[in-house]
């Protein structure tokens, strides 16, 4: 694992990446711009990261032959999504440097393990919840958990694998519809806002948090991120402190995102963690001295972190497949000189699929937000009604 005492992997060497999505694509670009060669392991052809990587191994993450090939080529391997089998990471770790490690990834993969870890190990509050393994667990759940959100413990993302349930009957129906896989039943909370913090940690003496982002979701998918978050400095500090605590308790090496819920009265709850760069940290590419992806590459290579200083207020909006059903007026959109376009090279613009993002920079957060809202309105107006 990378630490201050691990030898530096010099530019020119190969770095490996499990997963070929957009997070991997932006990691690949950042690593390449520092002179590294990147090999992506992903089962699908035309993977966004595979397209830009120096090489792609097209195979399953559990394929031993493919892992062997990756380990023999690369001095270090990282991941861009949390659902890679933790034992693939453990297997690789016996052969080359791996960050983050299998332990941290396995906690983030399971909402039950994650919530218990936050509460018991980190002393942090989460939303009230119950573990649901059987239909009887729903009968036994506290009344106060309703209205609740039933979430599959593993493999959920972008609001998939979760359902709002008003009572036990609806919870039982939802649980059956989810094929009775292990779930958590969380109390549905009146959120004042959602915020997140991205941590970069090379070792315990080289660790930094990016400025807190404020996140707005639509249909369970991140729609817009405002950085810095419009919250008190006390709340932002508490969020950064909690994120550092989690990274420290995990002895985490790499880039980690912590999502929080904020309730009235600035009550801060941990929602979930992601053991990788995060959608709410995309603003760092254009608004910070060092992006979250460059930090991931630096940590893997055993190099010091870059500055996380934010030099410009920013608002990021996601571009989903919905708005690309029709070609946006790119010229008009980019006629604003502080707008930065990032598209991930995905050919099929499915509804709800993340196709790219736009970062709007401004002299103030308000100015950036105004630009973002104008662009959002333009994109939505251009999209056909059927795609809404
Ligand atoms: P995912 O893995 O899909 O991101 P999350 O648990 O983060 O799953 O849920 C996605 C979004 O759904 C959250 O960011 C929040 O907007 C909403 N949400 C989830 N759980 C709750 C809850 N208990 N109360 C209110 N809103 C919630
Ligand atoms: Mg989430």
Tab-separated table of C-alpha atoms and ligand atoms in Angstrom:
chain	number	residue	atom	x	y	z
A	1	UNK	CA	0.000	0.000	0.000
A	2	UNK	CA	1.097	3.541	-0.657
A	3	UNK	CA	2.520	5.457	2.287
A	4	UNK	CA	5.167	8.083	2.812
A	5	UNK	CA	7.681	5.265	3.023
A	6	UNK	CA	6.463	3.437	-0.114
A	7	UNK	CA	8.722	3.963	-3.058
A	8	UNK	CA	7.506	6.425	-5.621
A	9	UNK	CA	6.108	4.943	-8.812
A	10	UNK	CA	7.629	7.290	-11.339
A	11	UNK	CA	5.808	8.809	-14.303
A	12	UNK	CA	6.132	6.550	-17.315
A	13	UNK	CA	5.108	3.468	-15.309
A	14	UNK	CA	1.780	1.695	-15.679
A	15	UNK	CA	-1.091	2.271	-13.266
A	16	UNK	CA	-4.059	-0.088	-13.243
A	17	UNK	CA	-7.728	0.696	-12.793
A	18	UNK	CA	-10.634	-1.580	-11.950
A	19	UNK	CA	-13.717	-0.216	-13.681
A	20	UNK	CA	-14.073	1.692	-16.902
A	21	UNK	CA	-16.776	4.290	-16.181
A	22	UNK	CA	-16.572	8.067	-16.199
A	23	UNK	CA	-14.762	8.263	-12.866
A	24	UNK	CA	-12.126	5.978	-14.331
A	25	UNK	CA	-11.962	8.062	-17.479
A	26	UNK	CA	-11.221	11.217	-15.493
A	27	UNK	CA	-8.662	9.339	-13.366
A	28	UNK	CA	-7.032	8.043	-16.551
A	29	UNK	CA	-6.792	11.516	-18.047
A	30	UNK	CA	-5.300	12.951	-14.841
A	31	UNK	CA	-2.746	10.122	-14.547
A	32	UNK	CA	-1.815	10.395	-18.210
A	33	UNK	CA	-1.295	14.117	-17.944
A	34	UNK	CA	1.312	13.330	-15.273
A	35	UNK	CA	3.014	10.914	-17.675
A	36	UNK	CA	1.611	7.574	-16.482
A	37	UNK	CA	0.273	4.832	-18.693
A	38	UNK	CA	-3.055	3.429	-17.622
A	39	UNK	CA	-4.498	-0.042	-18.065
A	40	UNK	CA	-8.235	-0.439	-17.430
A	41	UNK	CA	-9.937	-3.699	-16.511
A	42	UNK	CA	-13.623	-3.612	-17.435
A	43	UNK	CA	-15.870	-6.248	-19.000
A	44	UNK	CA	-17.561	-3.902	-21.458
A	45	UNK	CA	-16.234	-2.669	-24.744
A	46	UNK	CA	-16.507	1.091	-25.347
A	47	UNK	CA	-16.118	1.749	-21.630
A	48	UNK	CA	-15.583	5.514	-21.102
A	49	UNK	CA	-12.207	4.924	-19.422
A	50	UNK	CA	-11.239	2.111	-21.786
A	51	UNK	CA	-11.535	4.531	-24.720
A	52	UNK	CA	-8.854	6.838	-23.374
A	53	UNK	CA	-6.655	4.326	-21.522
A	54	UNK	CA	-3.382	3.131	-23.023
A	55	UNK	CA	-4.809	-0.344	-22.767
A	56	UNK	CA	-8.008	-2.105	-21.739
A	57	UNK	CA	-8.323	-5.679	-20.570
A	58	UNK	CA	-11.873	-6.685	-21.425
A	59	UNK	CA	-12.791	-9.221	-18.744
A	60	UNK	CA	-14.716	-9.753	-15.567
A	61	UNK	CA	-13.259	-8.362	-12.322
A	62	UNK	CA	-13.052	-11.834	-10.832
A	63	UNK	CA	-11.182	-13.267	-13.845
A	64	UNK	CA	-7.889	-14.504	-12.380
A	65	UNK	CA	-6.092	-14.465	-15.727
A	66	UNK	CA	-7.090	-10.832	-16.265
A	67	UNK	CA	-6.047	-9.849	-12.736
A	68	UNK	CA	-2.720	-11.575	-13.271
A	69	UNK	CA	-2.175	-9.634	-16.481
A	70	UNK	CA	-3.030	-6.388	-14.697
A	71	UNK	CA	-0.731	-7.145	-11.748
A	72	UNK	CA	2.189	-8.084	-13.989
A	73	UNK	CA	1.873	-4.868	-16.026
A	74	UNK	CA	1.026	-2.340	-13.303
A	75	UNK	CA	2.970	-1.211	-10.250
A	76	UNK	CA	-0.188	0.104	-8.591
A	77	UNK	CA	-3.909	-0.536	-8.990
A	78	UNK	CA	-6.900	1.538	-7.913
A	79	UNK	CA	-10.640	1.305	-8.397
A	80	UNK	CA	-13.310	3.630	-9.698
A	81	UNK	CA	-16.371	1.881	-8.293
A	82	UNK	CA	-17.179	0.186	-5.035
A	83	UNK	CA	-18.744	-2.947	-6.370
A	84	UNK	CA	-15.553	-4.565	-7.550
A	85	UNK	CA	-15.183	-7.840	-5.630
A	86	UNK	CA	-13.208	-7.080	-2.467
A	87	UNK	CA	-11.294	-10.353	-2.887
A	88	UNK	CA	-10.050	-9.196	-6.295
A	89	UNK	CA	-8.479	-6.223	-4.494
A	90	UNK	CA	-7.066	-8.479	-1.784
A	91	UNK	CA	-5.629	-10.827	-4.418
A	92	UNK	CA	-4.023	-7.924	-6.281
A	93	UNK	CA	-2.644	-6.466	-3.040
A	94	UNK	CA	-0.427	-9.525	-2.619
A	95	UNK	CA	1.150	-8.692	-5.997
A	96	UNK	CA	1.249	-4.914	-6.370
A	97	UNK	CA	0.294	-1.710	-4.571
A	98	UNK	CA	-3.468	-1.370	-4.198
A	99	UNK	CA	-5.380	1.630	-2.905
A	100	UNK	CA	-7.949	1.814	-1.462
A	101	UNK	CA	-7.713	-1.547	0.285
A	102	UNK	CA	-10.234	-4.401	0.286
A	103	UNK	CA	-11.319	-3.685	3.872
A	104	UNK	CA	-12.436	-0.097	3.192
A	105	UNK	CA	-14.139	-1.103	-0.046
A	106	UNK	CA	-15.975	-3.978	1.637
A	107	UNK	CA	-17.428	-1.623	4.268
A	108	UNK	CA	-18.613	0.833	1.623
A	109	UNK	CA	-20.198	-2.037	-0.327
A	110	UNK	CA	-22.655	-2.890	2.395
A	111	UNK	CA	-25.045	-0.358	3.940
A	112	UNK	CA	-25.321	-2.447	7.116
A	113	UNK	CA	-21.576	-2.661	7.673
A	114	UNK	CA	-21.239	1.001	6.700
A	115	UNK	CA	-23.833	2.302	9.173
A	116	UNK	CA	-22.547	0.130	12.025
A	117	UNK	CA	-19.037	1.382	11.285
A	118	UNK	CA	-20.129	5.039	11.371
A	119	UNK	CA	-21.930	4.614	14.654
A	120	UNK	CA	-19.773	2.178	16.565
A	121	UNK	CA	-16.275	2.919	15.297
A	122	UNK	CA	-16.510	6.584	14.369
A	123	UNK	CA	-19.068	7.794	16.920
A	124	UNK	CA	-21.081	9.501	14.171
A	125	UNK	CA	-24.832	9.727	13.788
A	126	UNK	CA	-26.732	8.174	10.887
A	127	UNK	CA	-30.432	8.244	10.040
A	128	UNK	CA	-32.374	5.903	12.364
A	129	UNK	CA	-32.581	2.489	10.687
A	130	UNK	CA	-33.232	-1.212	11.116
A	131	UNK	CA	-31.532	-4.148	9.427
A	132	UNK	CA	-34.018	-6.125	7.359
A	133	UNK	CA	-33.072	-9.693	6.540
A	134	UNK	CA	-36.479	-11.337	6.772
A	135	UNK	CA	-40.124	-10.264	6.584
A	136	UNK	CA	-40.267	-10.655	10.398
A	137	UNK	CA	-37.676	-7.903	10.736
A	138	UNK	CA	-40.208	-5.558	9.108
A	139	UNK	CA	-42.880	-6.580	11.631
A	140	UNK	CA	-40.435	-5.930	14.440
A	141	UNK	CA	-39.285	-2.520	13.127
A	142	UNK	CA	-40.051	0.504	15.299
A	143	UNK	CA	-43.127	2.533	14.333
A	144	UNK	CA	-40.951	5.634	14.267
A	145	UNK	CA	-39.121	4.341	11.152
A	146	UNK	CA	-42.209	5.070	9.017
A	147	UNK	CA	-42.441	6.749	6.603
A	148	UNK	CA	-39.212	5.006	5.700
A	149	UNK	CA	-36.893	4.273	2.801
A	150	UNK	CA	-36.158	0.608	2.150
A	151	UNK	CA	-32.731	0.258	0.541
A	152	UNK	CA	-30.952	-2.847	-0.664
A	153	UNK	CA	-27.822	-3.285	1.449
A	154	UNK	CA	-25.610	-3.972	-1.561
A	155	UNK	CA	-25.316	-2.743	-5.157
A	156	UNK	CA	-27.696	0.241	-4.999
A	157	UNK	CA	-26.635	3.487	-6.674
A	158	UNK	CA	-28.167	6.685	-8.057
A	159	UNK	CA	-31.356	5.985	-6.082
A	160	UNK	CA	-31.693	2.515	-7.643
A	161	UNK	CA	-32.594	-0.293	-5.243
A	162	UNK	CA	-34.576	1.892	-2.891
A	163	UNK	CA	-38.255	2.620	-2.307
A	164	UNK	CA	-40.131	5.003	-0.038
A	165	UNK	CA	-42.570	3.049	2.117
A	166	UNK	CA	-45.369	4.616	4.165
A	167	UNK	CA	-46.043	1.630	6.438
A	168	UNK	CA	-45.207	-2.014	7.191
A	169	UNK	CA	-47.460	-3.323	4.433
A	170	UNK	CA	-45.694	-1.241	1.788
A	171	UNK	CA	-42.334	-2.184	3.271
A	172	UNK	CA	-43.204	-5.887	3.036
A	173	UNK	CA	-44.310	-5.444	-0.593
A	174	UNK	CA	-41.139	-3.544	-1.454
A	175	UNK	CA	-38.986	-6.145	0.320
A	176	UNK	CA	-40.631	-8.938	-1.684
A	177	UNK	CA	-40.193	-6.924	-4.896
A	178	UNK	CA	-36.494	-6.663	-4.038
A	179	UNK	CA	-36.440	-10.480	-3.871
A	180	UNK	CA	-35.961	-10.357	-0.101
A	181	UNK	CA	-32.272	-9.499	-0.352
A	182	UNK	CA	-30.804	-7.940	2.806
A	183	UNK	CA	-31.964	-4.326	3.166
A	184	UNK	CA	-31.903	-1.425	5.565
A	185	UNK	CA	-35.093	0.373	6.476
A	186	UNK	CA	-34.204	3.994	7.095
A	187	UNK	CA	-36.472	6.657	8.493
A	188	UNK	CA	-37.398	9.113	5.745
A	189	UNK	CA	-36.057	12.433	6.969
A	190	UNK	CA	-36.954	16.027	6.171
A	191	UNK	CA	-33.593	17.070	4.799
A	192	UNK	CA	-32.643	20.693	5.059
A	193	UNK	CA	-29.846	20.001	2.636
A	194	UNK	CA	-27.276	17.435	1.561
A	195	UNK	CA	-23.559	18.015	1.618
A	196	UNK	CA	-20.459	15.971	0.905
A	197	UNK	CA	-16.764	16.043	1.582
A	198	UNK	CA	-14.034	14.451	-0.534
A	199	UNK	CA	-10.956	13.391	1.431
A	200	UNK	CA	-7.577	12.614	-0.108
A	201	UNK	CA	-5.295	10.587	2.174
A	202	UNK	CA	-1.827	9.334	1.321
A	203	UNK	CA	-1.035	8.441	4.913
A	204	UNK	CA	-1.853	9.838	8.314
A	205	UNK	CA	0.456	12.800	7.897
A	206	UNK	CA	-0.551	13.683	4.336
A	207	UNK	CA	-4.304	14.087	4.270
A	208	UNK	CA	-6.609	16.852	3.078
A	209	UNK	CA	-10.293	17.574	2.577
A	210	UNK	CA	-11.664	19.455	-0.397
A	211	UNK	CA	-14.152	22.227	0.375
A	212	UNK	CA	-17.614	20.921	1.312
A	213	UNK	CA	-20.051	20.639	-1.582
A	214	UNK	CA	-23.816	21.151	-1.376
A	215	UNK	CA	-25.765	18.611	-3.389
A	216	UNK	CA	-29.219	18.690	-4.915
A	217	UNK	CA	-30.729	15.446	-6.163
A	218	UNK	CA	-33.527	14.783	-8.621
A	219	UNK	CA	-35.106	11.306	-8.644
A	220	UNK	CA	-32.319	10.000	-6.406
A	221	UNK	CA	-29.599	11.111	-8.854
A	222	UNK	CA	-27.240	13.993	-8.193
A	223	UNK	CA	-28.434	16.931	-10.267
A	224	UNK	CA	-26.340	19.840	-9.114
A	225	UNK	CA	-23.396	20.461	-6.769
A	226	UNK	CA	-22.532	23.851	-5.326
A	227	UNK	CA	-19.020	24.472	-4.018
A	228	UNK	CA	-18.344	25.751	-1.513
A	229	UNK	CA	-21.585	24.699	0.200
A	230	UNK	CA	-23.771	27.553	1.453
A	231	UNK	CA	-23.533	26.451	5.074
A	232	UNK	CA	-22.023	27.939	8.225
A	233	UNK	CA	-18.296	27.509	8.621
A	234	UNK	CA	-19.036	25.530	11.782
A	235	UNK	CA	-21.125	22.978	9.886
A	236	UNK	CA	-18.581	22.757	7.050
A	237	UNK	CA	-15.840	22.178	9.633
A	238	UNK	CA	-17.835	19.478	11.395
A	239	UNK	CA	-18.413	17.718	8.086
A	240	UNK	CA	-14.731	17.887	7.233
A	241	UNK	CA	-13.862	16.633	10.724
A	242	UNK	CA	-16.263	13.697	10.403
A	243	UNK	CA	-14.860	12.803	6.975
A	244	UNK	CA	-11.319	12.842	8.379
A	245	UNK	CA	-12.440	10.697	11.275
A	246	UNK	CA	-13.887	8.098	8.910
A	247	UNK	CA	-10.797	8.091	6.703
A	248	UNK	CA	-8.596	7.768	9.792
A	249	UNK	CA	-10.626	4.916	11.308
A	250	UNK	CA	-10.460	3.058	7.990
A	251	UNK	CA	-6.743	3.831	7.768
A	252	UNK	CA	-7.790	4.827	4.305
A	253	UNK	CA	-5.330	5.394	1.475
A	254	UNK	CA	-6.838	7.023	-1.552
A	255	UNK	CA	-9.749	9.328	-2.328
A	256	UNK	CA	-12.937	8.897	-0.307
A	257	UNK	CA	-16.228	10.767	-0.381
A	258	UNK	CA	-18.602	11.088	2.561
A	259	UNK	CA	-22.221	12.081	1.886
A	260	UNK	CA	-24.119	13.797	4.698
A	261	UNK	CA	-27.703	14.714	5.455
A	262	UNK	CA	-28.294	18.036	7.206
A	263	UNK	CA	-31.443	18.389	9.316
A	264	UNK	CA	-32.981	21.566	10.755
A	265	UNK	CA	-30.730	23.066	13.424
A	266	UNK	CA	-27.599	22.014	11.523
A	267	UNK	CA	-27.819	18.420	12.717
A	268	UNK	CA	-25.293	16.440	10.705
A	269	UNK	CA	-25.859	12.763	9.840
A	270	UNK	CA	-23.612	10.545	7.752
A	271	UNK	CA	-25.523	9.118	4.783
A	272	UNK	CA	-22.979	6.937	3.007
A	273	UNK	CA	-19.390	6.752	1.836
A	274	UNK	CA	-17.843	6.061	-1.545
A	275	UNK	CA	-14.292	4.648	-1.645
A	276	UNK	CA	-13.346	6.622	-4.764
A	277	UNK	CA	-13.682	10.055	-6.333
A	278	UNK	CA	-17.295	11.211	-6.364
A	279	UNK	CA	-19.698	12.989	-8.663
A	280	UNK	CA	-19.954	15.829	-6.138
A	281	UNK	CA	-16.181	16.320	-6.447
A	282	UNK	CA	-16.132	16.877	-10.197
A	283	UNK	CA	-16.007	20.615	-9.592
A	284	UNK	CA	-12.421	20.146	-8.354
A	285	UNK	CA	-11.214	19.622	-11.939
A	286	UNK	CA	-11.875	23.228	-12.861
A	287	UNK	CA	-12.144	25.004	-9.518
A	288	UNK	CA	-9.297	23.624	-7.382
A	289	UNK	CA	-5.530	23.625	-7.657
A	290	UNK	CA	-5.559	19.810	-7.754
A	291	UNK	CA	-8.504	17.676	-8.869
A	292	UNK	CA	-9.807	14.669	-6.935
A	293	UNK	CA	-8.587	12.468	-9.811
A	294	UNK	CA	-5.071	13.847	-9.740
A	295	UNK	CA	-5.003	13.179	-5.982
A	296	UNK	CA	-6.017	9.571	-6.660
A	297	UNK	CA	-3.120	9.224	-9.108
A	298	UNK	CA	-0.654	10.917	-6.761
A	299	UNK	CA	-1.640	8.686	-3.830
A	300	UNK	CA	-1.357	5.539	-5.919
A	301	UNK	CA	2.052	6.636	-7.155
A	302	UNK	CA	3.251	7.442	-3.620
A	303	UNK	CA	3.585	11.139	-4.444
A	304	UNK	CA	2.654	14.024	-2.118
A	305	UNK	CA	-0.876	15.413	-2.341
A	306	UNK	CA	-1.401	18.597	-4.309
A	307	UNK	CA	-3.181	21.601	-2.824
A	308	UNK	CA	-6.935	21.212	-2.367
A	309	UNK	CA	-7.392	24.984	-2.416
A	310	UNK	CA	-10.460	26.100	-4.341
A	311	UNK	CA	-9.548	29.099	-6.479
A	312	UNK	CA	-12.975	29.757	-8.006
A	313	UNK	CA	-16.575	29.254	-6.823
A	314	UNK	CA	-18.270	26.582	-8.907
A	315	UNK	CA	-21.564	24.864	-9.622
A	316	UNK	CA	-21.611	21.520	-11.407
A	317	UNK	CA	-24.626	20.151	-13.220
A	318	UNK	CA	-24.934	16.591	-14.419
A	319	UNK	CA	-25.945	15.902	-17.982
A	320	UNK	CA	-28.207	12.854	-18.066
A	321	UNK	CA	-29.247	10.899	-21.124
A	322	UNK	CA	-32.658	12.566	-20.937
A	323	UNK	CA	-31.391	15.922	-22.163
A	324	UNK	CA	-29.282	14.412	-24.942
A	325	UNK	CA	-32.252	12.882	-26.737
A	326	UNK	CA	-31.876	15.953	-28.888
A	327	UNK	CA	-28.573	17.707	-29.674
A	328	UNK	CA	-28.106	20.642	-27.285
A	329	UNK	CA	-27.006	23.964	-28.727
A	330	UNK	CA	-23.361	23.518	-27.712
A	331	UNK	CA	-22.298	26.792	-29.285
A	332	UNK	CA	-24.792	28.771	-27.252
A	333	UNK	CA	-23.960	26.823	-24.115
A	334	UNK	CA	-20.233	27.385	-24.492
A	335	UNK	CA	-20.609	31.016	-25.488
A	336	UNK	CA	-20.318	31.574	-21.725
A	337	UNK	CA	-16.566	31.758	-21.182
A	338	UNK	CA	-16.577	30.339	-17.641
A	339	UNK	CA	-18.439	27.182	-18.540
A	340	UNK	CA	-16.516	23.913	-18.839
A	341	UNK	CA	-17.959	20.916	-20.655
A	342	UNK	CA	-17.079	17.311	-19.809
A	343	UNK	CA	-18.636	14.482	-21.815
A	344	UNK	CA	-17.808	10.868	-21.101
A	345	UNK	CA	-17.903	9.401	-24.604
A	346	UNK	CA	-20.990	7.244	-23.964
A	347	UNK	CA	-22.842	6.599	-27.169
A	348	UNK	CA	-26.220	5.512	-25.859
A	349	UNK	CA	-28.095	8.369	-24.153
A	350	UNK	CA	-30.405	6.336	-21.921
A	351	UNK	CA	-32.756	8.082	-19.534
A	352	UNK	CA	-31.121	8.678	-16.139
A	353	UNK	CA	-27.679	7.691	-17.464
A	354	UNK	CA	-24.834	10.050	-16.578
A	355	UNK	CA	-23.455	11.240	-19.928
A	356	UNK	CA	-21.333	14.160	-18.767
A	357	UNK	CA	-21.275	17.246	-16.603
A	358	UNK	CA	-20.862	20.959	-16.910
A	359	UNK	CA	-18.956	23.055	-14.415
A	360	UNK	CA	-19.981	26.691	-14.197
A	361	UNK	CA	-17.386	28.960	-12.654
A	362	UNK	CA	-18.249	32.347	-11.209
A	363	UNK	CA	-16.856	35.267	-9.280
A	364	UNK	CA	-19.283	34.178	-6.564
A	365	UNK	CA	-21.329	31.045	-5.857
A	366	UNK	CA	-24.467	33.042	-6.736
A	367	UNK	CA	-23.058	33.976	-10.125
A	368	UNK	CA	-22.050	30.368	-10.856
A	369	UNK	CA	-25.488	29.183	-9.745
A	370	UNK	CA	-27.223	31.675	-11.998
A	371	UNK	CA	-25.261	30.376	-14.987
A	372	UNK	CA	-25.983	26.775	-14.010
A	373	UNK	CA	-29.695	27.441	-13.716
A	374	UNK	CA	-29.793	29.168	-17.089
A	375	UNK	CA	-28.024	26.200	-18.684
A	376	UNK	CA	-30.253	23.692	-16.924
A	377	UNK	CA	-33.335	25.550	-18.232
A	378	UNK	CA	-31.890	25.631	-21.751
A	379	UNK	CA	-31.066	21.917	-21.738
A	380	UNK	CA	-34.455	20.941	-20.332
A	381	UNK	CA	-36.340	23.146	-22.773
A	382	UNK	CA	-34.475	21.544	-25.673
A	383	UNK	CA	-35.236	17.986	-24.516
A	384	UNK	CA	-38.411	16.387	-25.896
A	385	UNK	CA	-41.270	16.116	-23.397
A	386	UNK	CA	-41.346	12.306	-23.601
A	387	UNK	CA	-37.840	12.130	-22.148
A	388	UNK	CA	-38.695	14.154	-19.052
B	1	LIG	P1	-27.410	6.015	-3.514
B	1	LIG	O1	-26.442	4.919	-3.216
B	1	LIG	O2	-28.400	5.671	-4.554
B	1	LIG	O3	-26.735	7.347	-3.688
B	1	LIG	P2	-28.485	7.207	-1.073
B	1	LIG	O4	-28.756	6.489	0.195
B	1	LIG	O5	-27.392	8.197	-1.060
B	1	LIG	O6	-28.278	6.075	-2.178
B	1	LIG	O7	-29.842	7.883	-1.535
B	1	LIG	C1	-29.941	8.698	-2.687
B	1	LIG	C2	-30.685	9.982	-2.357
B	1	LIG	O8	-32.030	9.696	-1.911
B	1	LIG	C3	-30.068	10.767	-1.210
B	1	LIG	O9	-28.980	11.541	-1.644
B	1	LIG	C4	-31.272	11.577	-0.735
B	1	LIG	O10	-31.526	12.663	-1.606
B	1	LIG	C5	-32.415	10.590	-0.876
B	1	LIG	N1	-32.571	9.850	0.406
B	1	LIG	C6	-31.982	8.677	0.711
B	1	LIG	N2	-32.288	8.270	1.953
B	1	LIG	C7	-33.097	9.218	2.489
B	1	LIG	C8	-33.760	9.378	3.762
B	1	LIG	N3	-33.618	8.477	4.729
B	1	LIG	N4	-34.504	10.499	3.938
B	1	LIG	C9	-34.641	11.415	2.960
B	1	LIG	N5	-34.049	11.314	1.732
B	1	LIG	C10	-33.276	10.239	1.489
B	2	LIG	MG1	-25.755	8.509	-2.276
